[in-house]
PDB file of C-alpha atoms in Angstrom:
ATOM      1  CA  MET A  19      94.166 108.347 105.529  1.00  0.00           C
ATOM      2  CA  THR A  20      90.924 109.179 106.990  1.00  0.00           C
ATOM      3  CA  SER A  21      90.712 108.176 110.965  1.00  0.00           C
ATOM      4  CA  TRP A  22      88.339 105.544 112.017  1.00  0.00           C
ATOM      5  CA  GLN A  23      86.172 108.175 113.905  1.00  0.00           C
ATOM      6  CA  LYS A  24      85.556 110.225 110.361  1.00  0.00           C
ATOM      7  CA  PHE A  25      85.059 107.045 108.769  1.00  0.00           C
ATOM      8  CA  PHE A  26      82.415 105.712 110.884  1.00  0.00           C
ATOM      9  CA  GLY A  27      80.986 109.547 111.100  1.00  0.00           C
ATOM     10  CA  LEU A  28      80.876 109.435 107.196  1.00  0.00           C
ATOM     11  CA  ILE A  29      79.139 106.241 106.961  1.00  0.00           C
ATOM     12  CA  VAL A  30      76.773 107.022 109.757  1.00  0.00           C
ATOM     13  CA  GLY A  31      75.597 110.460 108.134  1.00  0.00           C
ATOM     14  CA  ALA A  32      75.219 108.885 104.903  1.00  0.00           C
ATOM     15  CA  TYR A  33      73.108 106.486 106.079  1.00  0.00           C
ATOM     16  CA  PHE A  34      70.784 108.672 107.859  1.00  0.00           C
ATOM     17  CA  ALA A  35      70.998 111.376 104.884  1.00  0.00           C
ATOM     18  CA  ILE A  36      69.825 108.557 102.421  1.00  0.00           C
ATOM     19  CA  ASN A  37      66.716 107.636 104.836  1.00  0.00           C
ATOM     20  CA  LEU A  38      66.008 111.167 105.314  1.00  0.00           C
ATOM     21  CA  LEU A  39      65.785 111.972 101.589  1.00  0.00           C
ATOM     22  CA  PHE A  40      63.467 108.626 100.983  1.00  0.00           C
ATOM     23  CA  ALA A  41      61.678 109.487 103.983  1.00  0.00           C
ATOM     24  CA  LEU A  42      60.418 113.169 102.700  1.00  0.00           C
ATOM     25  CA  ALA A  43      60.045 111.320  99.231  1.00  0.00           C
ATOM     26  CA  TYR A  44      57.475 109.032 100.542  1.00  0.00           C
ATOM     27  CA  VAL A  45      55.754 111.816 102.409  1.00  0.00           C
ATOM     28  CA  ALA A  46      55.377 114.110  99.309  1.00  0.00           C
ATOM     29  CA  GLY A  47      53.760 110.696  97.426  1.00  0.00           C
ATOM     30  CA  GLY A  48      50.842 111.017 100.072  1.00  0.00           C
ATOM     31  CA  ASP A  49      49.455 107.978 101.514  1.00  0.00           C
ATOM     32  CA  GLY A  50      51.221 105.524 100.018  1.00  0.00           C
ATOM     33  CA  ILE A  51      52.588 103.264 102.931  1.00  0.00           C
ATOM     34  CA  GLU A  52      50.011 100.561 104.426  1.00  0.00           C
ATOM     35  CA  ASN A  53      49.414 100.959 108.374  1.00  0.00           C
ATOM     36  CA  ALA A  54      51.595 104.385 108.294  1.00  0.00           C
ATOM     37  CA  GLU A  55      49.978 107.665 109.552  1.00  0.00           C
ATOM     38  CA  PRO A  56      49.185 109.625 106.309  1.00  0.00           C
ATOM     39  CA  GLY A  57      51.614 112.665 105.867  1.00  0.00           C
ATOM     40  CA  SER A  58      53.602 111.245 108.904  1.00  0.00           C
ATOM     41  CA  PHE A  59      57.475 112.007 108.560  1.00  0.00           C
ATOM     42  CA  TRP A  60      58.522 109.490 111.051  1.00  0.00           C
ATOM     43  CA  ASP A  61      56.665 106.393 109.969  1.00  0.00           C
ATOM     44  CA  ALA A  62      57.924 107.284 106.439  1.00  0.00           C
ATOM     45  CA  PHE A  63      61.491 107.422 107.913  1.00  0.00           C
ATOM     46  CA  PHE A  64      61.354 103.927 109.772  1.00  0.00           C
ATOM     47  CA  PHE A  65      59.582 102.618 106.831  1.00  0.00           C
ATOM     48  CA  SER A  66      63.011 103.735 104.781  1.00  0.00           C
ATOM     49  CA  VAL A  67      65.064 102.389 107.430  1.00  0.00           C
ATOM     50  CA  GLN A  68      63.279  98.791 106.949  1.00  0.00           C
ATOM     51  CA  THR A  69      63.069  99.187 103.210  1.00  0.00           C
ATOM     52  CA  MET A  70      66.780  99.922 103.212  1.00  0.00           C
ATOM     53  CA  ALA A  71      67.925  97.010 105.302  1.00  0.00           C
ATOM     54  CA  THR A  72      65.362  94.557 103.867  1.00  0.00           C
ATOM     55  CA  ILE A  73      64.492  93.883 107.361  1.00  0.00           C
ATOM     56  CA  GLY A  74      60.459  93.602 106.104  1.00  0.00           C
ATOM     57  CA  TYR A  75      58.655  93.337 109.494  1.00  0.00           C
ATOM     58  CA  GLY A  76      55.129  93.356 107.807  1.00  0.00           C
ATOM     59  CA  ALA A  77      53.463  95.853 109.698  1.00  0.00           C
ATOM     60  CA  MET A  78      54.072  98.690 106.765  1.00  0.00           C
ATOM     61  CA  TYR A  79      54.176  97.931 103.248  1.00  0.00           C
ATOM     62  CA  PRO A  80      53.846 100.245  99.887  1.00  0.00           C
ATOM     63  CA  LYS A  81      50.516 100.084  98.357  1.00  0.00           C
ATOM     64  CA  THR A  82      50.635 102.692  95.409  1.00  0.00           C
ATOM     65  CA  PRO A  83      52.543 102.372  92.318  1.00  0.00           C
ATOM     66  CA  TYR A  84      54.699 105.519  93.406  1.00  0.00           C
ATOM     67  CA  ALA A  85      55.585 103.976  96.778  1.00  0.00           C
ATOM     68  CA  HIS A  86      56.432 100.534  94.826  1.00  0.00           C
ATOM     69  CA  PHE A  87      58.602 102.641  92.608  1.00  0.00           C
ATOM     70  CA  LEU A  88      60.355 104.356  95.764  1.00  0.00           C
ATOM     71  CA  VAL A  89      61.052 100.859  97.598  1.00  0.00           C
ATOM     72  CA  THR A  90      62.728  99.627  94.411  1.00  0.00           C
ATOM     73  CA  ILE A  91      65.011 102.327  93.842  1.00  0.00           C
ATOM     74  CA  GLU A  92      65.768 102.399  97.715  1.00  0.00           C
ATOM     75  CA  VAL A  93      66.599  98.391  97.734  1.00  0.00           C
ATOM     76  CA  LEU A  94      68.765  98.824  94.681  1.00  0.00           C
ATOM     77  CA  ILE A  95      70.847 101.655  96.742  1.00  0.00           C
ATOM     78  CA  GLY A  96      70.675 100.009  99.886  1.00  0.00           C
ATOM     79  CA  LEU A  97      72.597  96.861  98.370  1.00  0.00           C
ATOM     80  CA  LEU A  98      75.109  99.271  96.633  1.00  0.00           C
ATOM     81  CA  ALA A  99      75.640 100.992  99.954  1.00  0.00           C
ATOM     82  CA  VAL A 100      75.731  97.804 101.739  1.00  0.00           C
ATOM     83  CA  ALA A 101      78.430  96.309  99.236  1.00  0.00           C
ATOM     84  CA  MET A 102      80.545  99.692  99.150  1.00  0.00           C
ATOM     85  CA  ALA A 103      80.588 100.179 102.851  1.00  0.00           C
ATOM     86  CA  THR A 104      81.894  96.516 103.617  1.00  0.00           C
ATOM     87  CA  SER A 105      84.623  96.851 101.073  1.00  0.00           C
ATOM     88  CA  LEU A 106      85.750 100.213 102.388  1.00  0.00           C
ATOM     89  CA  MET A 107      85.860  98.597 105.942  1.00  0.00           C
ATOM     90  CA  PHE A 108      87.668  95.381 104.757  1.00  0.00           C
ATOM     91  CA  ALA A 109      90.031  97.453 102.696  1.00  0.00           C
ATOM     92  CA  ARG A 110      90.821  99.454 105.931  1.00  0.00           C
ATOM     93  CA  PHE A 111      91.368  96.377 108.073  1.00  0.00           C
ATOM     94  CA  SER A 112      93.694  94.660 105.735  1.00  0.00           C
ATOM     95  CA  ARG A 113      95.551  97.586 104.848  1.00  0.00           C
ATOM     96  CA  PRO A 114      99.033  97.149 106.554  1.00  0.00           C
ATOM     97  CA  THR A 115     100.636  99.993 108.624  1.00  0.00           C
ATOM     98  CA  ALA A 116     104.262 100.510 108.520  1.00  0.00           C
ATOM     99  CA  ARG A 117     104.474 101.864 112.153  1.00  0.00           C
ATOM    100  CA  ILE A 118     107.896 102.869 111.535  1.00  0.00           C
ATOM    101  CA  LEU A 119     109.609 105.290 114.069  1.00  0.00           C
ATOM    102  CA  PHE A 120     111.952 107.618 112.507  1.00  0.00           C
ATOM    103  CA  SER A 121     114.568 109.528 115.092  1.00  0.00           C
ATOM    104  CA  GLN A 122     113.372 113.102 115.651  1.00  0.00           C
ATOM    105  CA  VAL A 123     116.782 114.219 114.883  1.00  0.00           C
ATOM    106  CA  ALA A 124     119.705 113.277 112.654  1.00  0.00           C
ATOM    107  CA  VAL A 125     123.490 113.540 113.456  1.00  0.00           C
ATOM    108  CA  ILE A 126     126.846 113.928 111.592  1.00  0.00           C
ATOM    109  CA  CYS A 127     129.652 112.455 113.442  1.00  0.00           C
ATOM    110  CA  PRO A 128     132.918 110.487 112.413  1.00  0.00           C
ATOM    111  CA  TYR A 129     132.197 106.728 111.447  1.00  0.00           C
ATOM    112  CA  ASN A 130     135.930 104.942 110.042  1.00  0.00           C
ATOM    113  CA  GLY A 131     137.374 108.420 109.970  1.00  0.00           C
ATOM    114  CA  VAL A 132     134.595 109.956 107.848  1.00  0.00           C
ATOM    115  CA  PRO A 133     132.073 112.545 108.480  1.00  0.00           C
ATOM    116  CA  THR A 134     128.759 110.580 108.221  1.00  0.00           C
ATOM    117  CA  LEU A 135     124.972 111.586 108.226  1.00  0.00           C
ATOM    118  CA  MET A 136     123.220 109.315 110.625  1.00  0.00           C
ATOM    119  CA  PHE A 137     119.720 108.510 111.708  1.00  0.00           C
ATOM    120  CA  ARG A 138     117.480 105.661 113.091  1.00  0.00           C
ATOM    121  CA  ALA A 139     114.423 104.022 112.270  1.00  0.00           C
ATOM    122  CA  ALA A 140     112.739 101.626 114.427  1.00  0.00           C
ATOM    123  CA  ASN A 141     110.201  98.892 113.498  1.00  0.00           C
ATOM    124  CA  GLN A 142     107.043  99.093 116.156  1.00  0.00           C
ATOM    125  CA  ARG A 143     105.441  96.023 114.278  1.00  0.00           C
ATOM    126  CA  SER A 144     105.017  92.674 115.968  1.00  0.00           C
ATOM    127  CA  HIS A 145     106.543  90.883 112.919  1.00  0.00           C
ATOM    128  CA  LYS A 146     109.288  91.679 110.333  1.00  0.00           C
ATOM    129  CA  ILE A 147     109.368  93.688 107.335  1.00  0.00           C
ATOM    130  CA  VAL A 148     110.986  91.594 104.545  1.00  0.00           C
ATOM    131  CA  GLU A 149     112.812  93.182 101.440  1.00  0.00           C
ATOM    132  CA  ALA A 150     113.202  96.569 103.501  1.00  0.00           C
ATOM    133  CA  GLN A 151     114.771  99.440 101.227  1.00  0.00           C
ATOM    134  CA  ILE A 152     115.664 102.920 102.302  1.00  0.00           C
ATOM    135  CA  ARG A 153     115.916 105.716 100.063  1.00  0.00           C
ATOM    136  CA  VAL A 154     117.697 109.170 101.149  1.00  0.00           C
ATOM    137  CA  THR A 155     117.499 112.187  99.033  1.00  0.00           C
ATOM    138  CA  LEU A 156     118.704 115.562  99.477  1.00  0.00           C
ATOM    139  CA  LEU A 157     116.478 118.644  98.262  1.00  0.00           C
ATOM    140  CA  ARG A 158     118.108 122.197  98.057  1.00  0.00           C
ATOM    141  CA  GLN A 159     117.641 125.433  96.252  1.00  0.00           C
ATOM    142  CA  GLU A 160     120.051 126.167  93.603  1.00  0.00           C
ATOM    143  CA  VAL A 161     120.761 129.165  90.961  1.00  0.00           C
ATOM    144  CA  THR A 162     121.793 127.691  87.673  1.00  0.00           C
ATOM    145  CA  SER A 163     124.390 129.794  85.755  1.00  0.00           C
ATOM    146  CA  GLU A 164     121.747 131.942  83.782  1.00  0.00           C
ATOM    147  CA  GLY A 165     120.269 133.233  87.264  1.00  0.00           C
ATOM    148  CA  HIS A 166     117.503 130.740  87.459  1.00  0.00           C
ATOM    149  CA  GLN A 167     116.474 129.652  90.876  1.00  0.00           C
ATOM    150  CA  MET A 168     115.070 125.806  90.886  1.00  0.00           C
ATOM    151  CA  ARG A 169     114.663 122.766  93.387  1.00  0.00           C
ATOM    152  CA  ARG A 170     117.264 120.169  92.802  1.00  0.00           C
ATOM    153  CA  PHE A 171     117.229 116.610  94.106  1.00  0.00           C
ATOM    154  CA  TYR A 172     120.336 114.261  95.046  1.00  0.00           C
ATOM    155  CA  GLU A 173     120.268 111.076  95.996  1.00  0.00           C
ATOM    156  CA  LEU A 174     122.591 110.214  99.126  1.00  0.00           C
ATOM    157  CA  SER A 175     124.539 107.090  98.599  1.00  0.00           C
ATOM    158  CA  LEU A 176     123.940 104.782 101.873  1.00  0.00           C
ATOM    159  CA  ALA A 177     126.633 102.151 103.732  1.00  0.00           C
ATOM    160  CA  ARG A 178     123.165  99.925 103.687  1.00  0.00           C
ATOM    161  CA  ALA A 179     119.970 100.655 101.588  1.00  0.00           C
ATOM    162  CA  TYR A 180     118.859  97.295 101.812  1.00  0.00           C
ATOM    163  CA  SER A 181     117.902  94.700 104.594  1.00  0.00           C
ATOM    164  CA  PRO A 182     116.403  91.226 104.047  1.00  0.00           C
ATOM    165  CA  PHE A 183     114.438  91.295 107.084  1.00  0.00           C
ATOM    166  CA  PHE A 184     113.897  94.683 109.267  1.00  0.00           C
ATOM    167  CA  LEU A 185     112.983  93.440 112.931  1.00  0.00           C
ATOM    168  CA  LEU A 186     113.963  96.049 115.428  1.00  0.00           C
ATOM    169  CA  SER A 187     116.418  99.143 114.497  1.00  0.00           C
ATOM    170  CA  TRP A 188     118.043 100.485 111.596  1.00  0.00           C
ATOM    171  CA  MET A 189     121.030 102.996 111.861  1.00  0.00           C
ATOM    172  CA  VAL A 190     120.888 104.550 108.283  1.00  0.00           C
ATOM    173  CA  MET A 191     124.146 106.059 107.271  1.00  0.00           C
ATOM    174  CA  HIS A 192     125.577 108.396 104.437  1.00  0.00           C
ATOM    175  CA  PRO A 193     129.228 108.890 104.346  1.00  0.00           C
ATOM    176  CA  ILE A 194     130.167 112.618 103.594  1.00  0.00           C
ATOM    177  CA  ASP A 195     132.821 111.981 101.397  1.00  0.00           C
ATOM    178  CA  PRO A 196     134.009 114.159  98.533  1.00  0.00           C
ATOM    179  CA  ALA A 197     131.486 112.740  96.296  1.00  0.00           C
ATOM    180  CA  SER A 198     128.770 113.288  98.460  1.00  0.00           C
ATOM    181  CA  PRO A 199     126.022 116.218  97.864  1.00  0.00           C
ATOM    182  CA  LEU A 200     126.580 117.385 101.418  1.00  0.00           C
ATOM    183  CA  HIS A 201     130.270 117.701 101.225  1.00  0.00           C
ATOM    184  CA  GLY A 202     131.328 121.280 102.202  1.00  0.00           C
ATOM    185  CA  GLU A 203     127.968 121.873 103.608  1.00  0.00           C
ATOM    186  CA  THR A 204     127.450 123.720 106.834  1.00  0.00           C
ATOM    187  CA  LEU A 205     124.379 124.255 108.945  1.00  0.00           C
ATOM    188  CA  THR A 206     123.772 127.682 107.736  1.00  0.00           C
ATOM    189  CA  SER A 207     124.478 126.635 104.067  1.00  0.00           C
ATOM    190  CA  LEU A 208     121.949 124.417 104.321  1.00  0.00           C
ATOM    191  CA  ILE A 209     119.366 126.869 105.643  1.00  0.00           C
ATOM    192  CA  ASP A 210     120.447 129.489 103.213  1.00  0.00           C
ATOM    193  CA  ARG A 211     119.666 126.809 100.578  1.00  0.00           C
ATOM    194  CA  ASP A 212     116.390 125.545 102.015  1.00  0.00           C
ATOM    195  CA  ALA A 213     117.647 122.283 102.298  1.00  0.00           C
ATOM    196  CA  GLN A 214     115.689 119.172 103.074  1.00  0.00           C
ATOM    197  CA  ILE A 215     116.484 115.456 103.511  1.00  0.00           C
ATOM    198  CA  VAL A 216     113.586 113.192 102.324  1.00  0.00           C
ATOM    199  CA  VAL A 217     113.567 109.136 104.001  1.00  0.00           C
ATOM    200  CA  MET A 218     111.581 106.824 102.201  1.00  0.00           C
ATOM    201  CA  LEU A 219     111.416 103.323 103.399  1.00  0.00           C
ATOM    202  CA  THR A 220     109.648 100.422 101.484  1.00  0.00           C
ATOM    203  CA  GLY A 221     109.048  96.844 102.284  1.00  0.00           C
ATOM    204  CA  LEU A 222     106.836  93.776 102.190  1.00  0.00           C
ATOM    205  CA  ASP A 223     104.489  92.738 105.433  1.00  0.00           C
ATOM    206  CA  GLU A 224     105.587  89.320 106.592  1.00  0.00           C
ATOM    207  CA  ALA A 225     102.318  88.396 107.415  1.00  0.00           C
ATOM    208  CA  GLY A 226     100.365  89.694 104.273  1.00  0.00           C
ATOM    209  CA  SER A 227     103.192  90.128 101.882  1.00  0.00           C
ATOM    210  CA  GLN A 228     101.634  93.362 100.878  1.00  0.00           C
ATOM    211  CA  THR A 229     103.666  96.585 100.444  1.00  0.00           C
ATOM    212  CA  VAL A 230     104.279  98.795 103.496  1.00  0.00           C
ATOM    213  CA  HIS A 231     106.018 102.067 103.238  1.00  0.00           C
ATOM    214  CA  ALA A 232     107.099 105.066 105.655  1.00  0.00           C
ATOM    215  CA  SER A 233     108.527 108.602 104.758  1.00  0.00           C
ATOM    216  CA  TYR A 234     110.018 111.204 107.288  1.00  0.00           C
ATOM    217  CA  LEU A 235     111.492 114.651 106.677  1.00  0.00           C
ATOM    218  CA  TYR A 236     114.472 116.455 108.085  1.00  0.00           C
ATOM    219  CA  ALA A 237     115.120 119.736 108.024  1.00  0.00           C
ATOM    220  CA  PRO A 238     118.636 121.514 108.754  1.00  0.00           C
ATOM    221  CA  GLU A 239     117.664 122.319 112.210  1.00  0.00           C
ATOM    222  CA  ASP A 240     117.058 118.689 112.826  1.00  0.00           C
ATOM    223  CA  ILE A 241     120.550 117.872 112.145  1.00  0.00           C
ATOM    224  CA  LEU A 242     122.918 117.971 115.137  1.00  0.00           C
ATOM    225  CA  TRP A 243     126.750 118.079 114.066  1.00  0.00           C
ATOM    226  CA  ASN A 244     129.652 116.163 116.255  1.00  0.00           C
ATOM    227  CA  HIS A 245     126.930 114.443 118.116  1.00  0.00           C
ATOM    228  CA  ARG A 246     126.265 110.582 118.306  1.00  0.00           C
ATOM    229  CA  PHE A 247     123.089 108.447 119.102  1.00  0.00           C
ATOM    230  CA  VAL A 248     122.826 106.481 122.581  1.00  0.00           C
ATOM    231  CA  ASP A 249     122.460 102.968 122.628  1.00  0.00           C
ATOM    232  CA  VAL A 250     119.040 101.894 122.845  1.00  0.00           C
ATOM    233  CA  LEU A 251     119.592  97.901 122.301  1.00  0.00           C
ATOM    234  CA  THR A 252     119.327  96.320 125.578  1.00  0.00           C
ATOM    235  CA  PRO A 253     119.598  92.401 125.983  1.00  0.00           C
ATOM    236  CA  CYS A 254     117.529  90.413 127.920  1.00  0.00           C
ATOM    237  CA  PRO A 255     118.833  87.461 129.983  1.00  0.00           C
ATOM    238  CA  SER A 256     117.175  85.050 127.292  1.00  0.00           C
ATOM    239  CA  GLY A 257     119.652  86.419 124.821  1.00  0.00           C
ATOM    240  CA  ALA A 258     116.899  88.547 122.874  1.00  0.00           C
ATOM    241  CA  ARG A 259     117.183  92.089 122.705  1.00  0.00           C
ATOM    242  CA  TYR A 260     114.571  94.837 122.841  1.00  0.00           C
ATOM    243  CA  ILE A 261     114.844  98.650 122.328  1.00  0.00           C
ATOM    244  CA  ASP A 262     114.578 101.297 125.036  1.00  0.00           C
ATOM    245  CA  TYR A 263     112.288 103.609 123.163  1.00  0.00           C
ATOM    246  CA  PRO A 264     111.975 106.300 125.545  1.00  0.00           C
ATOM    247  CA  ARG A 265     115.815 106.819 124.563  1.00  0.00           C
ATOM    248  CA  PHE A 266     115.282 106.355 121.056  1.00  0.00           C
ATOM    249  CA  HIS A 267     115.548 110.043 120.086  1.00  0.00           C
ATOM    250  CA  ASP A 268     118.538 110.996 122.447  1.00  0.00           C
ATOM    251  CA  THR A 269     122.019 111.732 121.624  1.00  0.00           C
ATOM    252  CA  GLN A 270     125.296 112.961 123.043  1.00  0.00           C
ATOM    253  CA  PRO A 271     127.895 115.545 121.872  1.00  0.00           C
ATOM    254  CA  LEU A 272     131.501 114.313 120.924  1.00  0.00           C
ATOM    255  CA  SER A 273     134.454 115.963 122.200  1.00  0.00           C
ATOM    256  CA  LEU A 274     136.543 117.836 119.545  1.00  0.00           C
ATOM    257  CA  GLU A 275     139.560 114.821 119.788  1.00  0.00           C
ATOM    258  CA  ASN A 276     136.796 112.539 118.044  1.00  0.00           C
ATOM    259  CA  TRP A 277     136.943 114.566 114.742  1.00  0.00           C
TER     260      TRP A 277
END
């Protein structure tokens, strides 16, 4: 999505470009603007500005059929341009932003005795995301029995893929059991097979009931084996909890006896 600076730059650039083109057209028509100096580009330019914005100061006005014809076209273009700019502006303001923070790394550590792939997400919005769902997909390069190389997609089952409302943080977990596509994989094998883990989160904005979505990509080098995430949920005296964002991506290694 285009940044606000680029968006306003495009609007301003289009505004000046249209007025410059019409100014040249007015100058090409000769002495067609009353009270304007004949052949003056700047008089024609400012007349174009007044015409497009329908300001109508009254000092300058068209006096030839050619000038009247240009004014008719410019007013129509001005109305359409204002309508389009207003629609684009409204769409940018009304479009909800996900503002989902994913941990920069994922970890593999035991959970209930089973090696588990984990990463976490945090909702940085001021209100909840309802009906939140997460899908995690493994992409890796494979060679068929005929020797053809192809990119395969594998859905990773999650301990919890749905949340009725997503308010603070979400620890996403995939048990690496014998049925898991990650079973038997190592860091070296994932790198050799050019593997990637794609995360997609969708939900509904609580305020506007509009769909929000966010995505993230983990490379094999982003997965820390035999690590766990540090706790970032801190209780307040009032009983509420908040997230310690400076430690959101932090992990700590586990001793071998934990495996």
